[in-house]
mmCIF file of N, CA and C in Angstrom:
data_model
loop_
_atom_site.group_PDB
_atom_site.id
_atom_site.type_symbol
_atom_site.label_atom_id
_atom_site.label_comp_id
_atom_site.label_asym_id
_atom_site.label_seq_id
_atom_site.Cartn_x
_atom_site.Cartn_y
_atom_site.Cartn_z
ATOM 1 N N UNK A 1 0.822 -1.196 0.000
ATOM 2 C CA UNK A 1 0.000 0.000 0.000
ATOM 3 C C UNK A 1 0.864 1.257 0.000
ATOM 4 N N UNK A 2 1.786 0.996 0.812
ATOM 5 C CA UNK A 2 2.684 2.336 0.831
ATOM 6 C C UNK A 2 3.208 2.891 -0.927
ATOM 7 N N UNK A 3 3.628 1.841 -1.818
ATOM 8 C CA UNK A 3 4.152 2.323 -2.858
ATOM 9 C C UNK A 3 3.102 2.684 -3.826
ATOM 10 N N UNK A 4 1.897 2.189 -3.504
ATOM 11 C CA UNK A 4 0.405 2.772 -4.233
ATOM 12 C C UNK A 4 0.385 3.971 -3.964
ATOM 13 N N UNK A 5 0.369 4.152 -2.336
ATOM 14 C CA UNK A 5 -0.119 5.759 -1.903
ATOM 15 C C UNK A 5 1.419 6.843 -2.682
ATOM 16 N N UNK A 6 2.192 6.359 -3.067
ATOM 17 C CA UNK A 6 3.795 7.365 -2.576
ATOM 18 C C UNK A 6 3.271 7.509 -4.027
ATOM 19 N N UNK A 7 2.773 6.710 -4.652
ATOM 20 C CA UNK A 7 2.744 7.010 -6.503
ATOM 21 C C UNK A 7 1.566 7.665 -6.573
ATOM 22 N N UNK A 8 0.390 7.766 -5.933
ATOM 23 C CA UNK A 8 -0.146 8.410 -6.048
ATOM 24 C C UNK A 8 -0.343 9.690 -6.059
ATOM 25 N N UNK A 9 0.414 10.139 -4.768
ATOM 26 C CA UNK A 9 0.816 11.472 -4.412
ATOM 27 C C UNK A 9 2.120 11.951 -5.264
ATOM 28 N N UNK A 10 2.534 11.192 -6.333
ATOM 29 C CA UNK A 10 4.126 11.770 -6.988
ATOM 30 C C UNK A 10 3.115 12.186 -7.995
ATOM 31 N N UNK A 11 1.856 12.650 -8.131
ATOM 32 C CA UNK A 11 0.935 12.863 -9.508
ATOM 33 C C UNK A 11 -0.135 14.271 -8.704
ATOM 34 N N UNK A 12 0.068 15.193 -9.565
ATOM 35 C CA UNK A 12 -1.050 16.235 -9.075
ATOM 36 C C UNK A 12 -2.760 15.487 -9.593
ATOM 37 N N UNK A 13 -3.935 16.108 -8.525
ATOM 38 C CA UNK A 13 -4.981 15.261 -8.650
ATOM 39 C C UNK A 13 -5.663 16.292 -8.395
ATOM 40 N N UNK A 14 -6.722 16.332 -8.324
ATOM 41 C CA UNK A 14 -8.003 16.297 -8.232
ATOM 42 C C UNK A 14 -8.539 15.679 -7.568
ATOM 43 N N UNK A 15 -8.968 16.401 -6.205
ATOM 44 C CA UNK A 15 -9.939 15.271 -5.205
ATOM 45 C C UNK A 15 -10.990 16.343 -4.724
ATOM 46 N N UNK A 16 -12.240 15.971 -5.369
ATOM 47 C CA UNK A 16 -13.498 16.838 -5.241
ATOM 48 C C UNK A 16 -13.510 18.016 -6.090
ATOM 49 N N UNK A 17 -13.399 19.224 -5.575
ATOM 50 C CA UNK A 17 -13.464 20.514 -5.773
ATOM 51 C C UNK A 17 -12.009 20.884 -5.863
ATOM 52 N N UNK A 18 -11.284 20.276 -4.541
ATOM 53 C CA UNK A 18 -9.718 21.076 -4.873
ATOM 54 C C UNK A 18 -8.924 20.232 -5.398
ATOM 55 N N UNK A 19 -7.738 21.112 -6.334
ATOM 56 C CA UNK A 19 -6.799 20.399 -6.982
ATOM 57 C C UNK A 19 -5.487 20.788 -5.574
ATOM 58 N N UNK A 20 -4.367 19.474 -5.976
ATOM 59 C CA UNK A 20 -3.213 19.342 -5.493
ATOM 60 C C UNK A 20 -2.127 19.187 -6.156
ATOM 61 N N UNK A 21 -1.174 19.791 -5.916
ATOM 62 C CA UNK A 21 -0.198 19.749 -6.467
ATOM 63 C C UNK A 21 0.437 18.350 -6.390
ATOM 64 N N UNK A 22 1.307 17.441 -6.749
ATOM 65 C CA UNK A 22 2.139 16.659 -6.499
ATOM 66 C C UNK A 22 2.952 16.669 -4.858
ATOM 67 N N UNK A 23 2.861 15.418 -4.547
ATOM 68 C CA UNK A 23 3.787 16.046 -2.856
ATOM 69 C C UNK A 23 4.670 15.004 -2.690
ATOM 70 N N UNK A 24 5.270 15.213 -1.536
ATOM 71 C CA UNK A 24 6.607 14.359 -1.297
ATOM 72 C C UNK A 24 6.076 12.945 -0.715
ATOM 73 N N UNK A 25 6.754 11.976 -0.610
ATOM 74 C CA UNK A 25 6.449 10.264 -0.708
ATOM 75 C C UNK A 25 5.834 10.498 1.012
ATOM 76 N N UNK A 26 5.891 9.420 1.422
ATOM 77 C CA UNK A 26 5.519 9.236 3.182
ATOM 78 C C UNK A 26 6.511 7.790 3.285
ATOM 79 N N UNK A 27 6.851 7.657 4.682
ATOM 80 C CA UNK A 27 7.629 6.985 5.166
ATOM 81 C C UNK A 27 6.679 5.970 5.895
ATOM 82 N N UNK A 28 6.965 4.845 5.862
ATOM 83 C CA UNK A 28 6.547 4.203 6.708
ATOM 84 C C UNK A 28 6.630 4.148 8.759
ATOM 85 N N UNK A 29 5.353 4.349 9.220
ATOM 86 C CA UNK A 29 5.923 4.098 10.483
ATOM 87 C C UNK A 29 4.965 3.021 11.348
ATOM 88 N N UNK A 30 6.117 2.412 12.359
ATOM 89 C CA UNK A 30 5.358 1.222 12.523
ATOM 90 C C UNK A 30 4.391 1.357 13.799
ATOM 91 N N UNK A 31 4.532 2.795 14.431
ATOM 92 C CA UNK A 31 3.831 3.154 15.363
ATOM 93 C C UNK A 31 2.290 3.642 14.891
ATOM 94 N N UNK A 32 2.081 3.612 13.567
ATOM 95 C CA UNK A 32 1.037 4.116 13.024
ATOM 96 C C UNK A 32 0.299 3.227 12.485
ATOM 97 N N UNK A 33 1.448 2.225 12.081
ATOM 98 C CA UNK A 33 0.796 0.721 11.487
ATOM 99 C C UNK A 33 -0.053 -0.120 12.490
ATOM 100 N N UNK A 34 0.380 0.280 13.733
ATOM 101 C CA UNK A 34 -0.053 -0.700 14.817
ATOM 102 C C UNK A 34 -0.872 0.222 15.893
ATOM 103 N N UNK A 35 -1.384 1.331 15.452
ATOM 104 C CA UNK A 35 -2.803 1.837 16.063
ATOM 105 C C UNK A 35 -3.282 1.781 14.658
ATOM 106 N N UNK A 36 -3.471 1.268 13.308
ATOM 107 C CA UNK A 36 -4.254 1.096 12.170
ATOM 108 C C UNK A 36 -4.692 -0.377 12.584
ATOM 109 N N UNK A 37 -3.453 -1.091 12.677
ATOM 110 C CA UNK A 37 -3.760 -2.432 12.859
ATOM 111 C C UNK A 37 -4.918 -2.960 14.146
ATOM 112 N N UNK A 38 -4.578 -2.052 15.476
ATOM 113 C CA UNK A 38 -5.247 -2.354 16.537
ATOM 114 C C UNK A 38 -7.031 -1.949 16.065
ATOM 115 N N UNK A 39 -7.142 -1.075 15.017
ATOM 116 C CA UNK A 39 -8.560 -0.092 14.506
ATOM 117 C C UNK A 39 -9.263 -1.476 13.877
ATOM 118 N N UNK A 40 -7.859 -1.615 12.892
ATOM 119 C CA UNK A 40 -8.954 -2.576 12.148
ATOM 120 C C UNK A 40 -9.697 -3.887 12.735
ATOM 121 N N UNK A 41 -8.408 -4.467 13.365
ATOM 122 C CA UNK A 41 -9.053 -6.079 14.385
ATOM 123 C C UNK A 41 -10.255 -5.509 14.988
ATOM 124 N N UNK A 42 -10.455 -4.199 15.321
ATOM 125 C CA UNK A 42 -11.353 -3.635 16.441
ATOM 126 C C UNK A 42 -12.681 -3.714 15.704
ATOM 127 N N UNK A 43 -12.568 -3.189 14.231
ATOM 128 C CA UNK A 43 -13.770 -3.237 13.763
ATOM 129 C C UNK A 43 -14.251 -4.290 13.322
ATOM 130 N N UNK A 44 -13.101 -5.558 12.926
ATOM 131 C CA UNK A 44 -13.703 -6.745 13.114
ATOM 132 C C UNK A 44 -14.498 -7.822 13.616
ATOM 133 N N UNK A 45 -13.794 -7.695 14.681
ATOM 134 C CA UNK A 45 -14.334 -8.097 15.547
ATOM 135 C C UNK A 45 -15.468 -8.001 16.523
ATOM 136 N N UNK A 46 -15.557 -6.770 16.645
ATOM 137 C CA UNK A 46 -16.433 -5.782 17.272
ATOM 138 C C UNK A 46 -17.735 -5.691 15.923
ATOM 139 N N UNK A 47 -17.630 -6.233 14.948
ATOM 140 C CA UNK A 47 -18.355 -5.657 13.708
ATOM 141 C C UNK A 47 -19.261 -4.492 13.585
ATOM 142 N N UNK A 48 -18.525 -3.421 13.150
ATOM 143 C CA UNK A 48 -18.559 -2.213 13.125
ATOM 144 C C UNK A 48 -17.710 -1.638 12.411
ATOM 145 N N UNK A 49 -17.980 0.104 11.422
ATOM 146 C CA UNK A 49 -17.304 0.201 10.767
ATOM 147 C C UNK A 49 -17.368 1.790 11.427
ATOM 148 N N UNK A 50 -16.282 2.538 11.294
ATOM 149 C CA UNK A 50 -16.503 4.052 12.245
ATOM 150 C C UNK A 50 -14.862 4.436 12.551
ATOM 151 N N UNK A 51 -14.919 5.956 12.315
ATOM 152 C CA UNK A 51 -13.573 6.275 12.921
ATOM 153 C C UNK A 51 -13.538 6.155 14.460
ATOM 154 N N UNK A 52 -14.797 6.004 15.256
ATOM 155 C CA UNK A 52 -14.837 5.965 16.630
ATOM 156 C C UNK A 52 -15.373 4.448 16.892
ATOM 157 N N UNK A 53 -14.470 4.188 17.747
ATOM 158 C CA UNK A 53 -14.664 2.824 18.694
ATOM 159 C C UNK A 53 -16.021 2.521 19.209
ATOM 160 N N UNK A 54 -16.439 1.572 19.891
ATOM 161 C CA UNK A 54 -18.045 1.638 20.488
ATOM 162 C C UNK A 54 -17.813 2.611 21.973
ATOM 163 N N UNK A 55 -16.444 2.871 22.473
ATOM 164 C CA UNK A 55 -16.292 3.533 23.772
ATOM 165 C C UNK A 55 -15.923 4.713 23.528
ATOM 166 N N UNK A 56 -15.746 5.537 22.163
ATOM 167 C CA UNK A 56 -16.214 6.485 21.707
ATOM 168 C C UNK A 56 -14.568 7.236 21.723
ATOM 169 N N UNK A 57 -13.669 6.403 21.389
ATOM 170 C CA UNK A 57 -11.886 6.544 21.041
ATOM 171 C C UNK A 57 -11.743 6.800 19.837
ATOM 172 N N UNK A 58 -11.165 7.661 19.551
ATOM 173 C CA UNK A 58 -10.873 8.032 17.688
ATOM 174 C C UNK A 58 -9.373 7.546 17.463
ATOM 175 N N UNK A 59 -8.853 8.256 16.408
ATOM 176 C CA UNK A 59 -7.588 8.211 16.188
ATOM 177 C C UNK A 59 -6.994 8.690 16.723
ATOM 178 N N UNK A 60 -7.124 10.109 17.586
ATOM 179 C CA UNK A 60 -5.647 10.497 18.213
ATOM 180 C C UNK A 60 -5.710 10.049 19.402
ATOM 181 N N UNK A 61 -6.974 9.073 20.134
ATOM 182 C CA UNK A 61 -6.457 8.015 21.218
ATOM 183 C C UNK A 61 -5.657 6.751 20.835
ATOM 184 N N UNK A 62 -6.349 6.557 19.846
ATOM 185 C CA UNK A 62 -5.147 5.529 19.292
ATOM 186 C C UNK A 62 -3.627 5.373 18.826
ATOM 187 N N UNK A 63 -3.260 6.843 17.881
ATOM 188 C CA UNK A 63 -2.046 6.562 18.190
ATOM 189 C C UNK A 63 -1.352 7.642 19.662
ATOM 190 N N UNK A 64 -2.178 7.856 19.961
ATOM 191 C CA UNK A 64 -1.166 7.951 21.658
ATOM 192 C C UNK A 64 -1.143 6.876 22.689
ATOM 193 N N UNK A 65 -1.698 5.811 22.021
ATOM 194 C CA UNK A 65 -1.962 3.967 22.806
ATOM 195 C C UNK A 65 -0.282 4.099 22.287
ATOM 196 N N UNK A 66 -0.212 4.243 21.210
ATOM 197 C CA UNK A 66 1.268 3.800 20.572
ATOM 198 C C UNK A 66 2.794 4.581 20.923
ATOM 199 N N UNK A 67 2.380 5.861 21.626
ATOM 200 C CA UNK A 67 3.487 6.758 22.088
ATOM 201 C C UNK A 67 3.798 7.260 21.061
ATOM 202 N N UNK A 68 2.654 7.623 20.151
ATOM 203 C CA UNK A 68 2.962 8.749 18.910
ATOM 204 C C UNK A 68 2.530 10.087 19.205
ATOM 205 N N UNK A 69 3.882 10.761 19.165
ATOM 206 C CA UNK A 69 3.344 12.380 19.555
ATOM 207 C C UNK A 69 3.208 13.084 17.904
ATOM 208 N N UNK A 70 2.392 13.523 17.699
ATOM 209 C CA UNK A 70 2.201 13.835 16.519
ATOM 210 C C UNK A 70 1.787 15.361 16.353
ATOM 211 N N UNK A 71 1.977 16.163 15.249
ATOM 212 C CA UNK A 71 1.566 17.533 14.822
ATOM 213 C C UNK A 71 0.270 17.202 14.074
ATOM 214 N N UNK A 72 0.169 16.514 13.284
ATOM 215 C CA UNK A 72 -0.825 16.137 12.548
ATOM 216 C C UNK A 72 -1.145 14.730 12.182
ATOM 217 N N UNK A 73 -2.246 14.397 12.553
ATOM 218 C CA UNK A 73 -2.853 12.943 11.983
ATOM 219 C C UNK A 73 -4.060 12.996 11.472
ATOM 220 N N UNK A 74 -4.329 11.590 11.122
ATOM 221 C CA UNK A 74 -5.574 11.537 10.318
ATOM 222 C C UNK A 74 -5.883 10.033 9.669
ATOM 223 N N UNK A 75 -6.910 9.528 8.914
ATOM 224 C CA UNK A 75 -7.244 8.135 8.787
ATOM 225 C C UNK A 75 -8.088 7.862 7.901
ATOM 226 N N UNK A 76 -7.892 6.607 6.872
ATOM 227 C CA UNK A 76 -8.739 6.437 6.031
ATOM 228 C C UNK A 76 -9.460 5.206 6.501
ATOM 229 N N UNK A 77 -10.799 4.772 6.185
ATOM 230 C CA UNK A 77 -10.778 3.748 6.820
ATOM 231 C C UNK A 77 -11.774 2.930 5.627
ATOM 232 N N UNK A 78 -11.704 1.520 5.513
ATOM 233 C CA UNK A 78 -12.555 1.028 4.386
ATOM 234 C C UNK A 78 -13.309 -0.256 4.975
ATOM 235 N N UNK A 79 -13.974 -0.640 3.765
ATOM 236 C CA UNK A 79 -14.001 -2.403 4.216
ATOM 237 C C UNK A 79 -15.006 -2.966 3.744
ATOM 238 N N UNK A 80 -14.458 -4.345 3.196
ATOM 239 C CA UNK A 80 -15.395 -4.872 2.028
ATOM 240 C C UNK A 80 -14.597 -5.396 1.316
ATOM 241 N N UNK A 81 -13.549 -4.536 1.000
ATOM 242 C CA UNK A 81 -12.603 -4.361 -0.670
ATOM 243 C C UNK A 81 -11.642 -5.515 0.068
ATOM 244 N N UNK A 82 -11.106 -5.915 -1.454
ATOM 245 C CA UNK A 82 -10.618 -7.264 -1.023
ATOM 246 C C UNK A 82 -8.977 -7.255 -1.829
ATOM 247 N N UNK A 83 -8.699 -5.714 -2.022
ATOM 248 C CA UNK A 83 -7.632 -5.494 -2.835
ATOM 249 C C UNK A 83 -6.781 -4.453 -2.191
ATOM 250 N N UNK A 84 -5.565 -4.276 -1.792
ATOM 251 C CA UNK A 84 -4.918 -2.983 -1.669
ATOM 252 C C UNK A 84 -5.090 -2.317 -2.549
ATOM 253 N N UNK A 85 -5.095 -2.613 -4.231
ATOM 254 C CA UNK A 85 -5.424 -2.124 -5.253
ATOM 255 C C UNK A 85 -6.877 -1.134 -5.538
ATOM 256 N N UNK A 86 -7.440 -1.897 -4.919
ATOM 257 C CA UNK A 86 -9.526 -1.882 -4.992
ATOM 258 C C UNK A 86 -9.539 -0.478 -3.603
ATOM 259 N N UNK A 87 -8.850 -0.850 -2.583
ATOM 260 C CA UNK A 87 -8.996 -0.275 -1.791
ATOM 261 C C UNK A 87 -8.404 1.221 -1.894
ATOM 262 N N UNK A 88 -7.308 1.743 -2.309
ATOM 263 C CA UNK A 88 -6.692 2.674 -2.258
ATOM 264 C C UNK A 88 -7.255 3.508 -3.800
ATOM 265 N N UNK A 89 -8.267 2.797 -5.058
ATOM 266 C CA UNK A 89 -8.546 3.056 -5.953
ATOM 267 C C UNK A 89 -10.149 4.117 -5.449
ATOM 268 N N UNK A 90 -10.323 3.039 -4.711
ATOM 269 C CA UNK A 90 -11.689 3.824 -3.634
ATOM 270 C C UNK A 90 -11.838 4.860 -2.788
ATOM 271 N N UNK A 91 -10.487 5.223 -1.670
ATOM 272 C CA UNK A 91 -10.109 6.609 -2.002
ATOM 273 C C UNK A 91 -9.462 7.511 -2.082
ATOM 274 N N UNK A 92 -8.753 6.996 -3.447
ATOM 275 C CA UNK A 92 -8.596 8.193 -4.331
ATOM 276 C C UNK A 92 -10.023 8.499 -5.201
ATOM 277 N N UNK A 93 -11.010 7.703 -5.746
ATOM 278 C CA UNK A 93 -12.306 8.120 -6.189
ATOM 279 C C UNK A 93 -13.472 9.136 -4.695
ATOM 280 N N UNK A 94 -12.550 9.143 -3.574
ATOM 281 C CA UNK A 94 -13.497 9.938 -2.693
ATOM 282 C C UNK A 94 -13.015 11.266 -2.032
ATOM 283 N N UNK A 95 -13.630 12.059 -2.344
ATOM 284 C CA UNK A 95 -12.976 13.299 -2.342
ATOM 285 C C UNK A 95 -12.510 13.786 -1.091
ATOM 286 N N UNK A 96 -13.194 13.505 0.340
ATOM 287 C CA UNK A 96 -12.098 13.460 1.743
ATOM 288 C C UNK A 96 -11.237 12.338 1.938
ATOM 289 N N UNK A 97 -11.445 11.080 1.622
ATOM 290 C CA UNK A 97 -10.215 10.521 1.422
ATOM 291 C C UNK A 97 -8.658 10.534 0.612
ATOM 292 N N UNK A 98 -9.279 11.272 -0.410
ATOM 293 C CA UNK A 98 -8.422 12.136 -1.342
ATOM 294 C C UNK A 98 -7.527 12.865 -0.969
ATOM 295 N N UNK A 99 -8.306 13.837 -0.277
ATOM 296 C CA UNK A 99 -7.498 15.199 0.689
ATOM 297 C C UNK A 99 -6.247 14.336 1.398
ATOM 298 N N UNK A 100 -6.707 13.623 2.404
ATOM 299 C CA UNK A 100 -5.826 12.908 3.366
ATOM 300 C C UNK A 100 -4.992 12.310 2.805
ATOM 301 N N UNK A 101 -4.688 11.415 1.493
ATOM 302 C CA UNK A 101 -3.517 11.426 0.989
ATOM 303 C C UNK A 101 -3.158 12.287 0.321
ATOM 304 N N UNK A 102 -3.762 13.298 -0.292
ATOM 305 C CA UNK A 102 -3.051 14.149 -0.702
ATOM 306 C C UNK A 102 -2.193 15.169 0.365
ATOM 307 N N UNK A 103 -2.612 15.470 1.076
ATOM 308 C CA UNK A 103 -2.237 16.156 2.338
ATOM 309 C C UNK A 103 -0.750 16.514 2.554
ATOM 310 N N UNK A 104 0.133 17.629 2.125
ATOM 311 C CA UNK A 104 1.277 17.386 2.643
ATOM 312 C C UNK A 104 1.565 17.573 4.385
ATOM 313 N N UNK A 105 0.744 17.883 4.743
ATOM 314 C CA UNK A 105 1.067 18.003 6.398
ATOM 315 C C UNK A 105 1.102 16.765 6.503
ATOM 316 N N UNK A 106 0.916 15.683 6.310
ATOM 317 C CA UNK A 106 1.353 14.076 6.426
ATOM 318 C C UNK A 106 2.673 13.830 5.915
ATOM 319 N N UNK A 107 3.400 13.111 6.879
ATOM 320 C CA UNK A 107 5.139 12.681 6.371
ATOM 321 C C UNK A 107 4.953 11.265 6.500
ATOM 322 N N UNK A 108 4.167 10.675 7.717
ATOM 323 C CA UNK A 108 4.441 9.199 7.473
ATOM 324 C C UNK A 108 2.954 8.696 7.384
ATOM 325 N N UNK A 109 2.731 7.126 7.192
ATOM 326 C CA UNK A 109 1.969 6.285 7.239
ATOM 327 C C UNK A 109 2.055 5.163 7.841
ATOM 328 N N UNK A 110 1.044 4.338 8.269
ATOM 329 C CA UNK A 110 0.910 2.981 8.470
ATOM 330 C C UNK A 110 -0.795 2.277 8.206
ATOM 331 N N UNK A 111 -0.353 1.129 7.947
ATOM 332 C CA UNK A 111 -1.639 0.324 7.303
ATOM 333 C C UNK A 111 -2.124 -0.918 7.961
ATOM 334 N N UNK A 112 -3.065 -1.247 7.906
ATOM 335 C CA UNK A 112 -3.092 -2.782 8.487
ATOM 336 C C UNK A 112 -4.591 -3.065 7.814
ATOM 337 N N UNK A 113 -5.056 -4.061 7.653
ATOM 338 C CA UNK A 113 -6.072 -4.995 7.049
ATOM 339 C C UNK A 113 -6.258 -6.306 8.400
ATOM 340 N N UNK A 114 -7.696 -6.386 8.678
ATOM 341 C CA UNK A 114 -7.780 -7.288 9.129
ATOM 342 C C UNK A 114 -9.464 -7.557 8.796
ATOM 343 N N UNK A 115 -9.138 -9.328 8.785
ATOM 344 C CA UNK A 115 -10.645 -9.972 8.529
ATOM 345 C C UNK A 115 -11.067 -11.034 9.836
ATOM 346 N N UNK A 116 -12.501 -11.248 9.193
ATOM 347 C CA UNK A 116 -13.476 -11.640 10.435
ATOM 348 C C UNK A 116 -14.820 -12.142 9.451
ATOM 349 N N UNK A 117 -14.768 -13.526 9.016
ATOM 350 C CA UNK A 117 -15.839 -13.887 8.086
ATOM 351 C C UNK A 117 -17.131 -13.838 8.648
ATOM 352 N N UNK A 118 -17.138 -14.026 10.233
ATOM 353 C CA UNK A 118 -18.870 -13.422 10.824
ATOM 354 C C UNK A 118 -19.069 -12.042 10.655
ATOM 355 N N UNK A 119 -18.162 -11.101 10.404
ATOM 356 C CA UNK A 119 -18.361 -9.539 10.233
ATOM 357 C C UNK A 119 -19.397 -9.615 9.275
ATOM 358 N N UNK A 120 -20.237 -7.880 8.984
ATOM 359 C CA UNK A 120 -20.842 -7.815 8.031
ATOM 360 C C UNK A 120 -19.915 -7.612 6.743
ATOM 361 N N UNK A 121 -19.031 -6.992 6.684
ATOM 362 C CA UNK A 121 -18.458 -6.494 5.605
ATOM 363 C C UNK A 121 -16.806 -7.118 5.554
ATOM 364 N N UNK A 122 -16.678 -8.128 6.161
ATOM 365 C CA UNK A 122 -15.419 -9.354 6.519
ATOM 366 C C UNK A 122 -14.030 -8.747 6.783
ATOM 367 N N UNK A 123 -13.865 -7.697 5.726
ATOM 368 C CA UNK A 123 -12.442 -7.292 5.742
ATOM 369 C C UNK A 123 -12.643 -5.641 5.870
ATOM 370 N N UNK A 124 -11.575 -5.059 6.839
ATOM 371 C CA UNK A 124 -11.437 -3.791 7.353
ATOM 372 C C UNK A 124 -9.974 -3.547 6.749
ATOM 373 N N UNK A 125 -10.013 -2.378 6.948
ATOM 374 C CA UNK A 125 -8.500 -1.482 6.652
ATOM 375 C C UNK A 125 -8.793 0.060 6.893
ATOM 376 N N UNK A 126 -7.849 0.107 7.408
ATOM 377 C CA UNK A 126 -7.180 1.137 8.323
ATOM 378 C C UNK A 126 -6.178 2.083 7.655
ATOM 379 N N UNK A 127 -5.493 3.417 7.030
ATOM 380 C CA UNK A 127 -5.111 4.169 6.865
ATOM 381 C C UNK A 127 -4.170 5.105 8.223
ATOM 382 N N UNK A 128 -3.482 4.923 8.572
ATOM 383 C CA UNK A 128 -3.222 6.028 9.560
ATOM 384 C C UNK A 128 -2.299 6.671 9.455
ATOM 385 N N UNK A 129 -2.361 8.184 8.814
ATOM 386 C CA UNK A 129 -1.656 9.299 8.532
ATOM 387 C C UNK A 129 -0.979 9.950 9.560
ATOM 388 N N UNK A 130 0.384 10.792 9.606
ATOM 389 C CA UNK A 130 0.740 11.487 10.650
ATOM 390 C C UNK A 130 1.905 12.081 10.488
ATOM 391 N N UNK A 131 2.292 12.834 11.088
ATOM 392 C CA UNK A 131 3.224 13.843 11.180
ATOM 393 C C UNK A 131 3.826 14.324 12.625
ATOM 394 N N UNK A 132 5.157 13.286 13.072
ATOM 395 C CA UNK A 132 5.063 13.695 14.152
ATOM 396 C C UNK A 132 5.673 14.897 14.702
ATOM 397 N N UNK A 133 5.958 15.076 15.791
ATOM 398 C CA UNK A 133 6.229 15.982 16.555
ATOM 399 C C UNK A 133 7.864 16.312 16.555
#
């Protein structure tokens, strides 16, 4: 996913109304991967789909679970799609998901996918953008 998103953003776009210029790649981080990863099992399992938990935790409780001090974060979140391909094609076709990778106040990323065949929608994924401190 990372070399989908870094190529995506090496291309000026169009997401909604505003255009973006081309921006610099994102780095992988694994502190971001693993409050994405902890989101997604969550919505699995939990079957539910939401930037907020059922105890009403977003993303910047999550990555401060991880000891990420951050300037800026943020999160895409999907599920259904059964492709990194399918998934990251979906949004870039959505115009606030768009923004968020387009976003240069974002330097790094992390991703995680997790499934749950009793879920309604089986497979989750997680996006988690950031910029730390």
């Amino acid at each position: 996913m990372l070399s989908q998103i870094n190529e995506a953003r090496s291309q000026a776009r169009q997401c909604g109304d505003q255009q973006f210029e081309a921006v610099e790649s994102l780095a992988w981080s694994c502190k971001l991967e693993a409050a994405a990863k902890s989101h997604s099992q969550d919505m699995a399992e939990n079957d539910y789909f939401s930037h907020t938990d059922p105890e009403g935790a977003g993303i910047e409780q999550r990555v401060g679970n991880q000891d990420y001090v951050w300037q800026a974060v943020g999160e895409n979140v999907a599920a259904g799609y059964t492709s990194v391909s399918a998934v990251v094609e979906g949004w870039l076709d959505s115009p606030g998901h768009c923004r968020n990778i387009m976003n240069d106040a974002f330097t790094e990323m992390g991703m995680a996918k997790a499934e749950d065949s009793e879920s309604r929608y089986s497979t989750y994924w997680t996006q988690t953008l950031g910029n730390p401190r």
